[in-house]
Amino acid sequence: MLYKIAVCDDEQVFVDEITHMLEDRSDKFQISSFNSGEELLETALDFNILFLDIEMPGLSGMETAHKLREAGFDGMIIFLTSHTEFMPDAFKIKAFRFLDKPIDSEKFDEALTEAEKDILNEQHIIIIEKKASYYLKLSDIVFLEAYGDGTYIYDKNGRVHNTDKPLKYWKGMIGTEHFYQIHKSMIVSLMYIEDFSNDGTLTVRHYSKKLSLSRRNAVGFKSAFFEYIKKYARIM
């Protein structure tokens, strides 16, 4: 998944600092920067996460946040401030976190990881079965298995969803941030991996079925899985 992130601060030094911190952590961040609330409000407002300075000249960060919510912005707002007296107002506009200046690297990582977790929980796909359609959260998907021209989608509640779309279609819908294709007919959620063995099989939570890992994907999978554990250990 590509995360769209905005950084808004009237001090360019903080914009640059956060931008560099984001770039160091992932290449899946599309970052936009702004130096005022007025400039930010002129955009399409389609960001997943917004780092917003509260104390800015002209339109303050809090005023900007109120206008964003009024305009329908539903992304995560992480305020940059050292003044806790703003918290009561921040709760009204559903602020996600506060980060003190100067930015602490560990607190930044924690806020970013938790924001990504919440975004994942909100992301969903639409499944159509027998004239009925419903949403399925990406965070509920354990693995996907191709059959013929369709795909079975296995969720954490033990339900198997029979879809008429090919695996390639669903791969494009779910992205690769939390999922890995272990062979040509199967994609697994890295969040639910329980164990993998030298014989090329995986076990996942909620299912006793052994999943096969192809030899050509083994090295890439192990690397992706260990990187995922490092980044998301707190939410697995």
C-alpha positions as semicolon CSV with decimal commas, in nm:
position;residue;x (nm);y (nm);z (nm)
1;M;0,000;0,000;0,000
2;L;0,122;0,350;-0,085
3;Y;0,066;0,586;0,206
4;K;0,003;0,951;0,119
5;I;0,152;1,170;0,391
6;A;0,142;1,548;0,432
7;V;0,369;1,758;0,653
8;C;0,253;2,110;0,738
9;D;0,473;2,343;0,944
10;D;0,569;2,708;0,899
11;E;0,927;2,624;0,997
12;Q;1,098;2,453;0,703
13;V;1,352;2,288;0,933
14;F;1,078;2,071;1,087
15;V;0,926;1,994;0,747
16;D;1,267;1,876;0,628
17;E;1,331;1,677;0,946
18;I;1,004;1,482;0,926
19;T;1,037;1,432;0,550
20;H;1,384;1,281;0,598
21;M;1,261;1,059;0,882
22;L;0,982;0,927;0,660
23;E;1,211;0,872;0,361
24;D;1,454;0,679;0,582
25;R;1,180;0,443;0,699
26;S;1,003;0,340;0,379
27;D;0,982;0,393;0,004
28;K;0,605;0,341;0,023
29;F;0,540;0,697;0,144
30;Q;0,427;0,965;-0,099
31;I;0,515;1,285;0,087
32;S;0,379;1,636;0,030
33;S;0,492;1,940;0,229
34;F;0,326;2,272;0,314
35;N;0,425;2,581;0,513
36;S;0,080;2,708;0,606
37;G;-0,273;2,592;0,676
38;E;-0,401;2,805;0,389
39;E;-0,167;2,629;0,145
40;L;-0,270;2,286;0,275
41;L;-0,642;2,361;0,239
42;E;-0,596;2,439;-0,130
43;T;-0,502;2,075;-0,204
44;A;-0,717;1,769;-0,277
45;L;-0,690;1,657;0,090
46;D;-0,654;1,289;0,000
47;F;-0,382;1,216;0,257
48;N;-0,375;0,913;0,487
49;I;-0,161;1,083;0,753
50;L;-0,105;1,451;0,827
51;F;0,173;1,588;1,049
52;L;0,039;1,931;1,147
53;D;0,204;2,206;1,350
54;I;-0,044;2,363;1,593
55;E;0,129;2,699;1,629
56;M;0,146;2,866;1,288
57;P;0,097;3,230;1,191
58;G;-0,222;3,314;1,008
59;L;-0,442;3,006;1,020
60;S;-0,332;2,803;1,323
61;G;-0,294;2,427;1,311
62;M;-0,605;2,378;1,522
63;E;-0,812;2,607;1,296
64;T;-0,674;2,426;0,994
65;A;-0,772;2,090;1,144
66;H;-1,129;2,209;1,206
67;K;-1,159;2,327;0,846
68;L;-1,014;1,999;0,721
69;R;-1,274;1,797;0,910
70;E;-1,552;2,027;0,787
71;A;-1,429;1,964;0,433
72;G;-1,456;1,588;0,489
73;F;-1,091;1,501;0,557
74;D;-1,087;1,168;0,745
75;G;-0,713;1,099;0,759
76;M;-0,495;1,067;1,069
77;I;-0,386;1,401;1,220
78;I;-0,066;1,395;1,425
79;F;-0,009;1,733;1,589
80;L;0,337;1,878;1,636
81;T;0,346;2,081;1,957
82;S;0,486;2,101;2,308
83;H;0,174;2,258;2,460
84;T;-0,071;2,009;2,615
85;E;-0,336;2,278;2,670
86;F;-0,442;2,220;2,311
87;M;-0,548;1,860;2,383
88;P;-0,918;1,924;2,467
89;D;-0,973;2,095;2,132
90;A;-0,771;1,827;1,955
91;F;-1,002;1,553;2,076
92;K;-1,296;1,733;1,915
93;I;-1,140;1,700;1,573
94;K;-1,026;1,340;1,638
95;A;-0,653;1,405;1,656
96;F;-0,456;1,080;1,647
97;R;-0,141;1,177;1,839
98;F;0,076;1,461;1,969
99;L;0,450;1,475;1,903
100;D;0,667;1,714;2,098
101;K;0,928;1,931;1,932
102;P;1,209;1,851;1,887
103;I;1,087;1,520;1,744
104;D;1,191;1,210;1,938
105;S;1,275;0,928;1,695
106;E;1,124;0,646;1,905
107;K;0,798;0,835;1,966
108;F;0,784;0,920;1,596
109;D;0,823;0,552;1,502
110;E;0,554;0,450;1,751
111;A;0,307;0,710;1,622
112;L;0,374;0,615;1,260
113;T;0,337;0,240;1,325
114;E;0,011;0,286;1,514
115;A;-0,125;0,515;1,241
116;E;-0,042;0,255;0,974
117;K;-0,211;-0,013;1,185
118;D;-0,531;0,192;1,213
119;I;-0,527;0,269;0,840
120;L;-0,490;-0,102;0,763
121;N;-0,789;-0,177;0,984
122;E;-0,995;0,074;0,786
123;Q;-0,885;-0,053;0,443
124;H;-1,122;-0,303;0,286
125;I;-1,215;-0,481;-0,033
126;I;-1,564;-0,534;-0,171
127;I;-1,665;-0,895;-0,232
128;I;-1,965;-0,986;-0,448
129;E;-2,115;-1,332;-0,399
130;K;-2,450;-1,458;-0,529
131;K;-2,596;-1,111;-0,588
132;A;-2,485;-0,991;-0,242
133;S;-2,195;-0,755;-0,180
134;Y;-2,011;-0,680;0,144
135;Y;-1,691;-0,532;0,280
136;L;-1,397;-0,736;0,408
137;K;-1,119;-0,561;0,600
138;L;-0,767;-0,620;0,473
139;S;-0,664;-0,683;0,834
140;D;-0,909;-0,977;0,845
141;I;-0,761;-1,157;0,543
142;V;-0,529;-1,449;0,630
143;F;-0,452;-1,576;0,280
144;L;-0,582;-1,593;-0,077
145;E;-0,579;-1,901;-0,301
146;A;-0,636;-1,912;-0,677
147;Y;-0,860;-2,172;-0,839
148;G;-0,938;-2,177;-1,210
149;D;-1,038;-1,821;-1,299
150;G;-1,141;-1,731;-0,943
151;T;-0,995;-1,686;-0,595
152;Y;-1,079;-1,815;-0,249
153;I;-1,022;-1,558;0,026
154;Y;-0,974;-1,701;0,376
155;D;-1,048;-1,466;0,668
156;K;-0,951;-1,476;1,035
157;N;-1,298;-1,599;1,135
158;G;-1,261;-1,919;0,935
159;R;-1,484;-1,804;0,651
160;V;-1,387;-1,880;0,291
161;H;-1,510;-1,627;0,035
162;N;-1,553;-1,761;-0,319
163;T;-1,485;-1,483;-0,571
164;D;-1,483;-1,490;-0,951
165;K;-1,188;-1,250;-0,978
166;P;-0,837;-1,386;-1,050
167;L;-0,557;-1,369;-0,793
168;K;-0,383;-1,100;-0,999
169;Y;-0,685;-0,873;-0,953
170;W;-0,687;-0,915;-0,575
171;K;-0,310;-0,866;-0,556
172;G;-0,359;-0,522;-0,707
173;M;-0,641;-0,445;-0,463
174;I;-0,465;-0,547;-0,141
175;G;-0,114;-0,420;-0,223
176;T;0,215;-0,561;-0,095
177;E;0,270;-0,376;0,234
178;H;0,114;-0,656;0,442
179;F;0,087;-0,938;0,188
180;Y;0,334;-1,161;0,004
181;Q;0,282;-1,396;-0,290
182;I;0,439;-1,724;-0,181
183;H;0,377;-1,899;-0,513
184;K;0,180;-1,843;-0,831
185;S;-0,154;-1,945;-0,681
186;M;-0,131;-1,813;-0,324
187;I;-0,085;-1,483;-0,136
188;V;-0,049;-1,476;0,242
189;S;-0,086;-1,199;0,500
190;L;0,246;-1,149;0,679
191;M;0,048;-1,048;0,986
192;Y;-0,081;-1,403;1,037
193;I;0,237;-1,606;0,973
194;E;0,293;-1,840;1,266
195;D;0,591;-2,041;1,146
196;F;0,773;-2,159;0,836
197;S;0,990;-2,467;0,799
198;N;1,284;-2,579;0,588
199;D;1,057;-2,806;0,385
200;G;0,896;-2,501;0,227
201;T;0,568;-2,494;0,419
202;L;0,408;-2,217;0,623
203;T;0,158;-2,224;0,905
204;V;-0,079;-1,937;0,969
205;R;-0,301;-1,846;1,259
206;H;-0,664;-1,967;1,252
207;Y;-0,597;-2,245;0,997
208;S;-0,438;-2,589;1,025
209;K;-0,379;-2,606;0,651
210;K;-0,012;-2,604;0,549
211;L;0,071;-2,343;0,284
212;S;0,342;-2,415;0,027
213;L;0,624;-2,168;-0,036
214;S;0,784;-2,199;-0,379
215;R;1,162;-2,228;-0,398
216;R;1,192;-1,923;-0,622
217;N;1,004;-1,709;-0,366
218;A;1,169;-1,849;-0,052
219;V;1,455;-1,599;-0,019
220;G;1,235;-1,299;-0,096
221;F;0,967;-1,419;0,145
222;K;1,207;-1,467;0,436
223;S;1,355;-1,123;0,383
224;A;1,010;-0,961;0,359
225;F;0,884;-1,147;0,666
226;F;1,176;-1,052;0,890
227;E;1,152;-0,689;0,779
228;Y;0,779;-0,701;0,855
229;I;0,841;-0,837;1,204
230;K;1,091;-0,559;1,274
231;K;0,845;-0,294;1,166
232;Y;0,517;-0,435;1,295
233;A;0,610;-0,661;1,588
234;R;0,390;-0,458;1,822
235;I;0,073;-0,517;1,619
236;M;0,113;-0,887;1,531
